[in-house]
Tab-separated table of C-alpha atoms and ligand atoms in Angstrom:
chain	number	residue	atom	x	y	z
K	1	MET	CA	110.106	20.669	125.227
K	2	THR	CA	112.089	19.238	128.115
K	3	TRP	CA	115.403	18.590	128.205
K	4	HIS	CA	116.802	15.077	129.285
K	5	ILE	CA	120.113	14.656	130.141
K	6	LEU	CA	122.020	11.434	130.846
K	7	GLY	CA	125.476	11.974	132.795
K	8	ALA	CA	125.588	14.287	135.558
K	9	GLY	CA	129.091	15.085	135.098
K	10	SER	CA	131.156	17.817	134.056
K	11	LEU	CA	129.656	18.573	130.614
K	12	GLY	CA	126.467	17.404	131.498
K	13	SER	CA	125.795	19.509	135.014
K	14	LEU	CA	127.770	22.133	132.718
K	15	TRP	CA	125.096	22.133	130.179
K	16	ALA	CA	122.208	21.073	132.936
K	17	CYS	CA	122.368	24.105	134.583
K	18	ARG	CA	122.542	26.701	131.690
K	19	LEU	CA	119.850	25.312	130.339
K	20	ALA	CA	118.065	25.506	133.738
K	21	GLN	CA	119.249	28.892	134.961
K	22	ALA	CA	117.553	30.232	131.020
K	23	GLY	CA	113.948	28.855	132.330
K	24	ALA	CA	114.161	25.744	129.726
K	25	PRO	CA	113.112	23.026	131.270
K	26	VAL	CA	116.086	19.689	132.108
K	27	ARG	CA	115.471	16.698	133.598
K	28	LEU	CA	118.442	14.615	134.949
K	29	ILE	CA	118.922	11.286	133.808
K	30	LEU	CA	120.728	9.628	136.767
K	31	ARG	CA	122.128	6.175	136.640
K	32	ASP	CA	120.548	4.905	140.224
K	33	ALA	CA	118.858	4.774	143.575
K	34	ALA	CA	121.993	5.100	145.231
K	35	ARG	CA	122.884	7.698	142.800
K	36	LEU	CA	119.630	9.416	142.411
K	37	ALA	CA	119.760	9.747	146.466
K	38	ALA	CA	122.516	11.248	146.947
K	39	TYR	CA	121.966	13.966	144.496
K	40	ARG	CA	118.307	14.825	146.554
K	41	GLN	CA	120.511	14.769	149.813
K	42	ALA	CA	122.961	17.731	148.089
K	43	GLY	CA	120.464	19.228	147.524
K	44	GLY	CA	120.738	19.719	143.375
K	45	LEU	CA	123.692	20.513	140.914
K	46	ALA	CA	126.557	23.369	142.560
K	47	LEU	CA	127.962	25.310	139.611
K	48	GLN	CA	131.379	27.220	139.524
K	49	GLN	CA	131.289	30.233	137.177
K	50	ASP	CA	133.674	33.439	137.604
K	51	GLY	CA	134.730	32.047	140.618
K	52	HIS	CA	130.759	32.182	142.299
K	53	TRP	CA	129.050	28.914	143.241
K	54	GLN	CA	124.797	28.618	142.348
K	55	ARG	CA	123.234	25.211	143.461
K	56	LEU	CA	120.337	24.594	140.718
K	57	ALA	CA	117.802	22.362	142.441
K	58	ILE	CA	116.614	20.717	138.657
K	59	ALA	CA	115.059	17.613	138.887
K	60	ALA	CA	115.848	14.290	138.221
K	61	GLU	CA	114.748	10.729	137.800
K	62	LEU	CA	115.653	7.239	136.914
K	63	PRO	CA	116.299	5.462	133.453
K	64	GLY	CA	113.298	3.818	134.100
K	65	ALA	CA	110.867	6.982	134.751
K	66	GLU	CA	107.762	6.723	132.804
K	67	ALA	CA	107.772	10.173	130.315
K	68	PRO	CA	108.716	9.646	126.639
K	69	ILE	CA	112.194	11.474	126.167
K	70	THR	CA	111.834	13.585	122.671
K	71	ARG	CA	115.422	15.493	123.009
K	72	LEU	CA	118.229	13.664	124.471
K	73	LEU	CA	121.780	15.247	125.808
K	74	VAL	CA	123.617	12.123	126.310
K	75	ALA	CA	126.261	13.675	128.327
K	76	CYS	CA	128.615	9.964	129.122
K	77	LYS	CA	132.340	9.338	128.045
K	78	ALA	CA	132.163	7.757	124.436
K	79	TYR	CA	132.428	4.351	126.516
K	80	ASP	CA	129.881	4.142	128.010
K	81	ALA	CA	127.461	6.402	125.897
K	82	GLU	CA	125.752	3.340	124.274
K	83	ALA	CA	124.967	1.304	126.833
K	84	ALA	CA	123.527	4.773	128.760
K	85	VAL	CA	121.039	5.427	125.613
K	86	ALA	CA	120.393	1.524	126.085
K	87	SER	CA	118.623	2.071	129.274
K	88	VAL	CA	116.242	4.819	128.110
K	89	ALA	CA	115.382	2.868	124.788
K	90	ARG	CA	112.143	2.343	125.707
K	91	ARG	CA	111.373	5.808	126.435
K	92	LEU	CA	112.578	7.368	123.215
K	93	VAL	CA	110.008	7.975	121.055
K	94	ALA	CA	109.625	7.876	117.085
K	95	GLY	CA	111.592	11.488	115.379
K	96	CYS	CA	113.494	11.949	118.801
K	97	GLU	CA	117.137	13.795	118.675
K	98	LEU	CA	120.050	12.845	120.757
K	99	LEU	CA	122.606	15.146	120.969
K	100	LEU	CA	126.366	13.214	121.333
K	101	LEU	CA	128.822	15.050	123.322
K	102	GLN	CA	131.532	12.619	123.189
K	103	ASN	CA	134.802	12.909	122.091
K	104	GLY	CA	137.115	10.740	119.281
K	105	LEU	CA	134.634	8.527	117.028
K	106	GLY	CA	132.758	5.327	116.836
K	107	SER	CA	130.530	5.736	119.930
K	108	GLN	CA	128.177	8.356	117.659
K	109	GLN	CA	128.369	5.992	114.815
K	110	ALA	CA	127.155	2.484	117.140
K	111	ILE	CA	124.110	5.023	118.728
K	112	ALA	CA	123.309	6.580	115.313
K	113	ALA	CA	123.084	2.566	113.353
K	114	ARG	CA	121.305	0.786	116.639
K	115	TRP	CA	118.754	3.925	117.080
K	116	PRO	CA	117.591	4.345	113.325
K	117	GLN	CA	114.498	5.758	114.627
K	118	ALA	CA	116.240	9.175	116.178
K	119	ARG	CA	117.658	12.110	114.524
K	120	CYS	CA	121.581	11.592	116.334
K	121	LEU	CA	123.221	15.392	116.705
K	122	PHE	CA	127.055	14.992	117.381
K	123	VAL	CA	128.782	17.879	118.808
K	124	SER	CA	132.226	18.649	119.057
K	125	SER	CA	132.947	20.584	122.117
K	126	THR	CA	135.969	22.905	123.371
K	127	GLU	CA	134.625	24.093	126.514
K	128	GLY	CA	136.071	23.064	130.079
K	129	ALA	CA	134.827	22.097	133.159
K	130	TYR	CA	135.844	19.406	136.092
K	131	ARG	CA	134.064	17.920	138.819
K	132	HIS	CA	135.137	19.388	142.753
K	133	ALA	CA	132.848	16.731	144.086
K	134	ASP	CA	129.811	15.310	143.234
K	135	PHE	CA	127.248	17.459	141.827
K	136	GLN	CA	129.858	20.082	141.767
K	137	VAL	CA	131.328	21.552	138.738
K	138	VAL	CA	133.709	24.537	138.076
K	139	PHE	CA	133.035	25.800	134.236
K	140	ALA	CA	137.002	25.859	133.991
K	141	GLY	CA	137.509	27.077	130.030
K	142	ARG	CA	135.120	28.600	127.591
K	143	GLY	CA	135.591	27.507	124.276
K	144	GLN	CA	132.903	26.819	121.266
K	145	ASN	CA	130.121	23.507	120.755
K	146	TRP	CA	129.996	22.837	116.964
K	147	LEU	CA	127.049	20.753	116.242
K	148	GLY	CA	125.933	19.043	113.274
K	149	ASP	CA	123.903	16.136	111.754
K	150	PRO	CA	126.177	14.032	109.150
K	151	GLN	CA	122.798	12.515	107.580
K	152	ASP	CA	121.346	16.159	106.856
K	153	PRO	CA	122.585	19.716	106.987
K	154	THR	CA	119.140	21.370	108.157
K	155	PRO	CA	119.791	23.477	111.418
K	156	PRO	CA	117.117	22.273	114.057
K	157	ALA	CA	114.773	24.999	114.987
K	158	TRP	CA	115.542	25.292	119.022
K	159	LEU	CA	119.356	26.067	118.798
K	160	ALA	CA	118.177	29.834	119.689
K	161	THR	CA	117.354	28.368	123.085
K	162	LEU	CA	120.775	27.545	123.638
K	163	GLU	CA	122.412	30.467	122.295
K	164	GLN	CA	119.192	31.926	125.197
K	165	ALA	CA	121.487	30.348	127.857
K	166	GLY	CA	124.923	31.130	127.320
K	167	ILE	CA	125.723	27.884	125.608
K	168	PRO	CA	127.910	28.971	122.742
K	169	LEU	CA	127.153	27.211	119.547
K	170	GLN	CA	128.155	26.536	115.744
K	171	TRP	CA	125.813	24.473	113.759
K	172	THR	CA	127.459	22.915	110.422
K	173	PRO	CA	127.321	20.681	108.281
K	174	ALA	CA	130.807	19.212	108.714
K	175	ILE	CA	130.727	17.941	111.815
K	176	LEU	CA	132.800	15.269	111.106
K	177	ALA	CA	135.164	16.449	109.798
K	178	ARG	CA	135.302	18.514	113.147
K	179	LEU	CA	135.957	15.339	114.928
K	180	TRP	CA	138.109	13.503	112.948
K	181	ARG	CA	140.172	16.967	113.208
K	182	LYS	CA	139.967	17.135	117.282
K	183	LEU	CA	140.959	12.683	117.011
K	184	ALA	CA	143.974	13.704	115.514
K	185	LEU	CA	145.000	16.607	117.278
K	186	ASN	CA	144.283	14.213	120.870
K	187	CYS	CA	146.230	11.384	118.332
K	188	ALA	CA	149.854	13.426	118.094
K	189	ILE	CA	149.827	14.661	121.710
K	190	ASN	CA	147.517	12.863	124.239
K	191	PRO	CA	149.095	9.216	124.567
K	192	LEU	CA	152.885	11.028	123.511
K	193	THR	CA	152.278	12.752	127.234
K	194	VAL	CA	151.262	9.559	128.685
K	195	LEU	CA	154.415	7.479	127.208
K	196	HIS	CA	156.938	9.816	128.670
K	197	ASP	CA	155.092	11.459	131.905
K	198	CYS	CA	154.937	14.802	130.548
K	199	ARG	CA	153.688	18.025	129.799
K	200	ASN	CA	152.124	18.441	126.556
K	201	GLY	CA	155.147	21.381	126.491
K	202	GLY	CA	157.249	18.081	127.137
K	203	LEU	CA	156.549	17.161	123.285
K	204	LEU	CA	158.372	20.128	122.199
K	205	ALA	CA	161.583	18.107	122.743
K	206	ARG	CA	160.110	15.435	120.798
K	207	ARG	CA	159.336	17.347	117.431
K	208	ASP	CA	160.462	14.280	114.993
K	209	GLU	CA	158.106	11.763	116.866
K	210	VAL	CA	155.280	14.136	116.279
K	211	LEU	CA	155.662	15.089	113.176
K	212	ALA	CA	155.835	11.376	112.032
K	213	LEU	CA	152.867	11.208	113.612
K	214	CYS	CA	150.654	14.382	112.369
K	215	ASP	CA	152.139	12.418	108.883
K	216	GLU	CA	150.334	9.302	109.510
K	217	LEU	CA	147.526	11.130	110.583
K	218	ALA	CA	147.200	13.307	107.113
K	219	ARG	CA	146.882	10.375	105.373
K	220	LEU	CA	144.416	8.588	107.432
K	221	LEU	CA	141.993	11.334	106.924
K	222	GLN	CA	142.690	12.137	103.234
K	223	ALA	CA	141.450	7.867	103.163
K	224	VAL	CA	138.486	8.487	104.866
K	225	GLY	CA	137.254	11.447	102.651
K	226	GLN	CA	138.120	14.253	105.522
K	227	ALA	CA	141.268	15.961	103.343
K	228	GLN	CA	140.320	19.206	104.343
K	229	ALA	CA	140.642	18.342	107.997
K	230	ALA	CA	144.563	17.093	107.141
K	231	ASP	CA	145.129	20.332	105.996
K	232	ASP	CA	147.760	22.536	108.624
K	233	LEU	CA	147.563	19.427	111.076
K	234	ALA	CA	150.936	19.606	111.703
K	235	ASP	CA	151.313	23.262	112.312
K	236	GLU	CA	148.271	23.060	114.417
K	237	VAL	CA	149.169	19.991	116.458
K	238	LEU	CA	152.530	22.324	117.217
K	239	ARG	CA	150.216	25.437	117.836
K	240	VAL	CA	148.314	23.552	119.795
K	241	ILE	CA	150.903	21.795	122.463
K	242	GLU	CA	152.609	25.697	122.477
K	243	ALA	CA	149.338	27.006	123.722
K	244	THR	CA	149.666	24.474	126.203
K	245	ALA	CA	152.634	23.699	127.384
K	246	ALA	CA	152.186	23.435	130.462
K	247	ASN	CA	148.971	21.174	130.530
K	248	LEU	CA	148.188	17.847	131.578
K	249	SER	CA	147.086	16.261	128.173
K	250	SER	CA	142.944	14.900	129.315
K	251	MET	CA	144.654	10.990	129.157
K	252	GLN	CA	147.456	11.784	130.874
K	253	GLN	CA	145.149	12.837	134.282
K	254	ASP	CA	143.199	10.310	133.385
K	255	VAL	CA	145.452	8.396	133.506
K	256	ALA	CA	146.893	9.861	136.765
K	257	ALA	CA	143.736	10.108	138.851
K	258	GLY	CA	143.410	5.685	137.790
K	259	ARG	CA	140.972	6.455	135.401
K	260	ARG	CA	139.445	4.788	132.099
K	261	THR	CA	141.035	6.681	129.075
K	262	GLU	CA	138.450	6.921	125.781
K	263	ILE	CA	141.458	5.433	124.054
K	264	ALA	CA	139.029	3.079	122.051
K	265	TYR	CA	137.906	5.854	120.644
K	266	LEU	CA	140.892	8.032	119.716
K	267	LEU	CA	143.795	6.151	118.497
K	268	GLY	CA	141.872	2.456	118.779
K	269	HIS	CA	138.992	4.445	116.272
K	270	ALA	CA	141.928	6.085	114.198
K	271	CYS	CA	143.768	2.182	114.109
K	272	ARG	CA	140.164	0.359	113.059
K	273	THR	CA	140.040	2.725	110.279
K	274	ALA	CA	142.882	3.048	108.504
K	275	ALA	CA	142.828	-1.094	108.660
K	276	ASP	CA	139.517	-0.884	107.227
K	277	HIS	CA	140.745	1.362	104.323
K	278	ALA	CA	143.925	-1.463	104.328
K	279	LEU	CA	146.261	1.673	105.058
K	280	ALA	CA	149.670	0.447	106.643
K	281	LEU	CA	149.757	3.211	109.582
K	282	PRO	CA	152.850	1.497	111.184
K	283	ARG	CA	154.172	4.301	113.488
K	284	LEU	CA	150.160	5.038	115.095
K	285	GLN	CA	149.907	0.645	115.383
K	286	ALA	CA	152.862	0.893	117.470
K	287	LEU	CA	151.878	3.938	119.143
K	288	ASP	CA	148.422	2.059	120.117
K	289	GLU	CA	150.336	-1.009	121.078
K	290	ARG	CA	152.683	0.917	123.815
K	291	LEU	CA	150.136	3.092	125.152
K	292	ARG	CA	148.059	-0.482	125.969
K	293	GLN	CA	150.755	-1.928	127.267
K	294	CYS	CA	151.257	1.408	129.582
K	295	LEU	CA	147.825	1.335	130.468
K	296	ALA	CA	147.622	-2.069	130.983
K	297	ALA	CA	151.307	-2.337	133.664
K	298	ARG	CA	148.936	0.408	135.775
K	299	GLY	CA	145.532	-1.841	136.076
K	300	LEU	CA	143.598	0.600	133.665
K	301	PRO	CA	141.844	-0.390	131.098
K	302	THR	CA	142.527	-0.581	127.490
K	303	ASP	CA	139.473	-0.438	125.601
Q	401	NAD	P1	131.985	13.202	133.220
Q	401	NAD	O1	132.581	11.876	133.520
Q	401	NAD	O2	132.716	14.030	134.041
Q	401	NAD	O3	130.737	12.541	133.060
Q	401	NAD	C1	130.115	11.819	132.714
Q	401	NAD	C2	129.149	11.395	133.956
Q	401	NAD	O4	128.070	10.345	133.194
Q	401	NAD	C3	129.464	10.930	135.034
Q	401	NAD	O5	128.631	11.860	136.106
Q	401	NAD	C4	128.446	9.231	135.323
Q	401	NAD	O6	128.197	8.857	136.299
Q	401	NAD	C5	127.817	9.272	134.209
Q	401	NAD	N1	126.827	7.608	133.343
Q	401	NAD	C6	127.860	7.093	132.594
Q	401	NAD	N2	127.354	5.515	132.465
Q	401	NAD	C7	125.558	6.456	132.564
Q	401	NAD	C8	124.230	5.763	132.797
Q	401	NAD	N3	124.046	4.598	132.014
Q	401	NAD	N4	123.299	6.581	133.246
Q	401	NAD	C9	123.058	7.387	134.035
Q	401	NAD	N5	125.015	8.636	133.942
Q	401	NAD	C10	126.280	7.768	133.788
Q	401	NAD	O7	133.021	12.968	131.538
Q	401	NAD	P2	133.034	14.373	131.183
Q	401	NAD	O8	134.331	14.997	131.481
Q	401	NAD	O9	131.347	15.532	131.378
Q	401	NAD	O10	133.037	14.153	129.747
Q	401	NAD	C11	131.936	13.743	128.533
Q	401	NAD	C12	131.849	13.776	127.612
Q	401	NAD	O11	132.636	14.900	126.508
Q	401	NAD	C13	133.858	12.941	126.972
Q	401	NAD	O12	133.579	12.310	125.786
Q	401	NAD	C14	134.559	14.114	127.039
Q	401	NAD	O13	135.417	13.388	126.162
Q	401	NAD	C15	134.367	15.268	126.468
Q	401	NAD	N6	134.563	16.157	127.036
Q	401	NAD	C16	135.063	16.582	128.260
Q	401	NAD	C17	135.304	17.820	128.382
Q	401	NAD	C18	135.183	18.603	129.580
Q	401	NAD	O14	136.508	19.041	129.913
Q	401	NAD	N7	135.210	17.973	130.501
Q	401	NAD	C19	136.086	18.947	127.241
Q	401	NAD	C20	135.422	18.579	126.197
Q	401	NAD	C21	134.664	16.925	125.916
Q	402	KPL	O1	142.266	18.499	124.027
Q	402	KPL	C1	143.484	18.103	124.299
Q	402	KPL	C2	143.500	17.309	125.273
Q	402	KPL	O2	144.428	17.417	126.340
Q	402	KPL	O3	142.097	16.076	125.521
Q	402	KPL	C3	145.046	18.892	124.194
Q	402	KPL	C4	144.967	19.806	124.503
Q	402	KPL	C5	143.931	19.711	122.527
Q	402	KPL	C6	145.674	17.724	123.330
Q	402	KPL	O4	145.042	17.510	123.196
């Protein structure tokens, strides 16, 4: 069965190349004719792994192509994911599978609600990849992919195909707990690195501010029924800050490069969910407002 991949950016290309290397049928779906022409001009996708470049002439098509889609990896940013799926919606067969690779929360639920005929599998990834140039991707950090379906704990039959392709994978029925935990980590670290214009390690000097946020985030996780994801949150946040002290957070990198952030699916989602539960989290709320002001002052979208 063909793997359609929507979004030929960092993670989409990484998955596409590994599947193609393993001999699985893969087709990229590119946004428009100009992007498809540029892709053909480039001669395929190039992946740098362990210092070596390899180019793979993976087939590509437009959203409006005719072939039905039974399995789709959605590898766009959270703010693009729903519109991207809408662009291929008429091709989705009943019972098709959508693998949603987005960070944060909110985009996955919006897609699952809009296309109830699809099985939506949520993915939380700690792998790292970045774009060296258009259609050239560097595999920068080994990690894990957790995959799960909040509606159905039965794993799909094709997990072994991913493992054979060298894509590290763990099936988990508790995928929402994973995604909430990651969201909480990102909310405790990323916005502060932008506001204080510092590397992750710079937050060690602002321990009290970080710990106060962790306290509110843990209360939020408990309120949404994810008490396990709240366990030792502050300890893990401090461990991650220490382990990544020299790094720029992904949000800090986006802001520095003038790119839109995924704020609406991280801090924004946390604040909206707290409001839905009538939970007062003043520090998170204030952080969200300060971050939006900071983004607006730089001419960046605040959603
Ligand atoms: P990216 O910006 O590199 O790639 C996204 C791609 O989607 C782009 O090529 C863009 O042109 C394409 N796209 C957007 N709308 C489209 C449409 N309508 N049709 C077709 N293509 C469309 O993003 P990324 O870094 O691969 O991140 C994807 C998701 O994975 C994000 O939510 C991110 O937070 C998460 N993530 C990324 C990494 C990483 O290392 N890159 C790690 C963990 C999680
Ligand atoms: O995932 C991260 C990011 O930068 O997005 C870490 C390193 C955990 C910081 O939140």
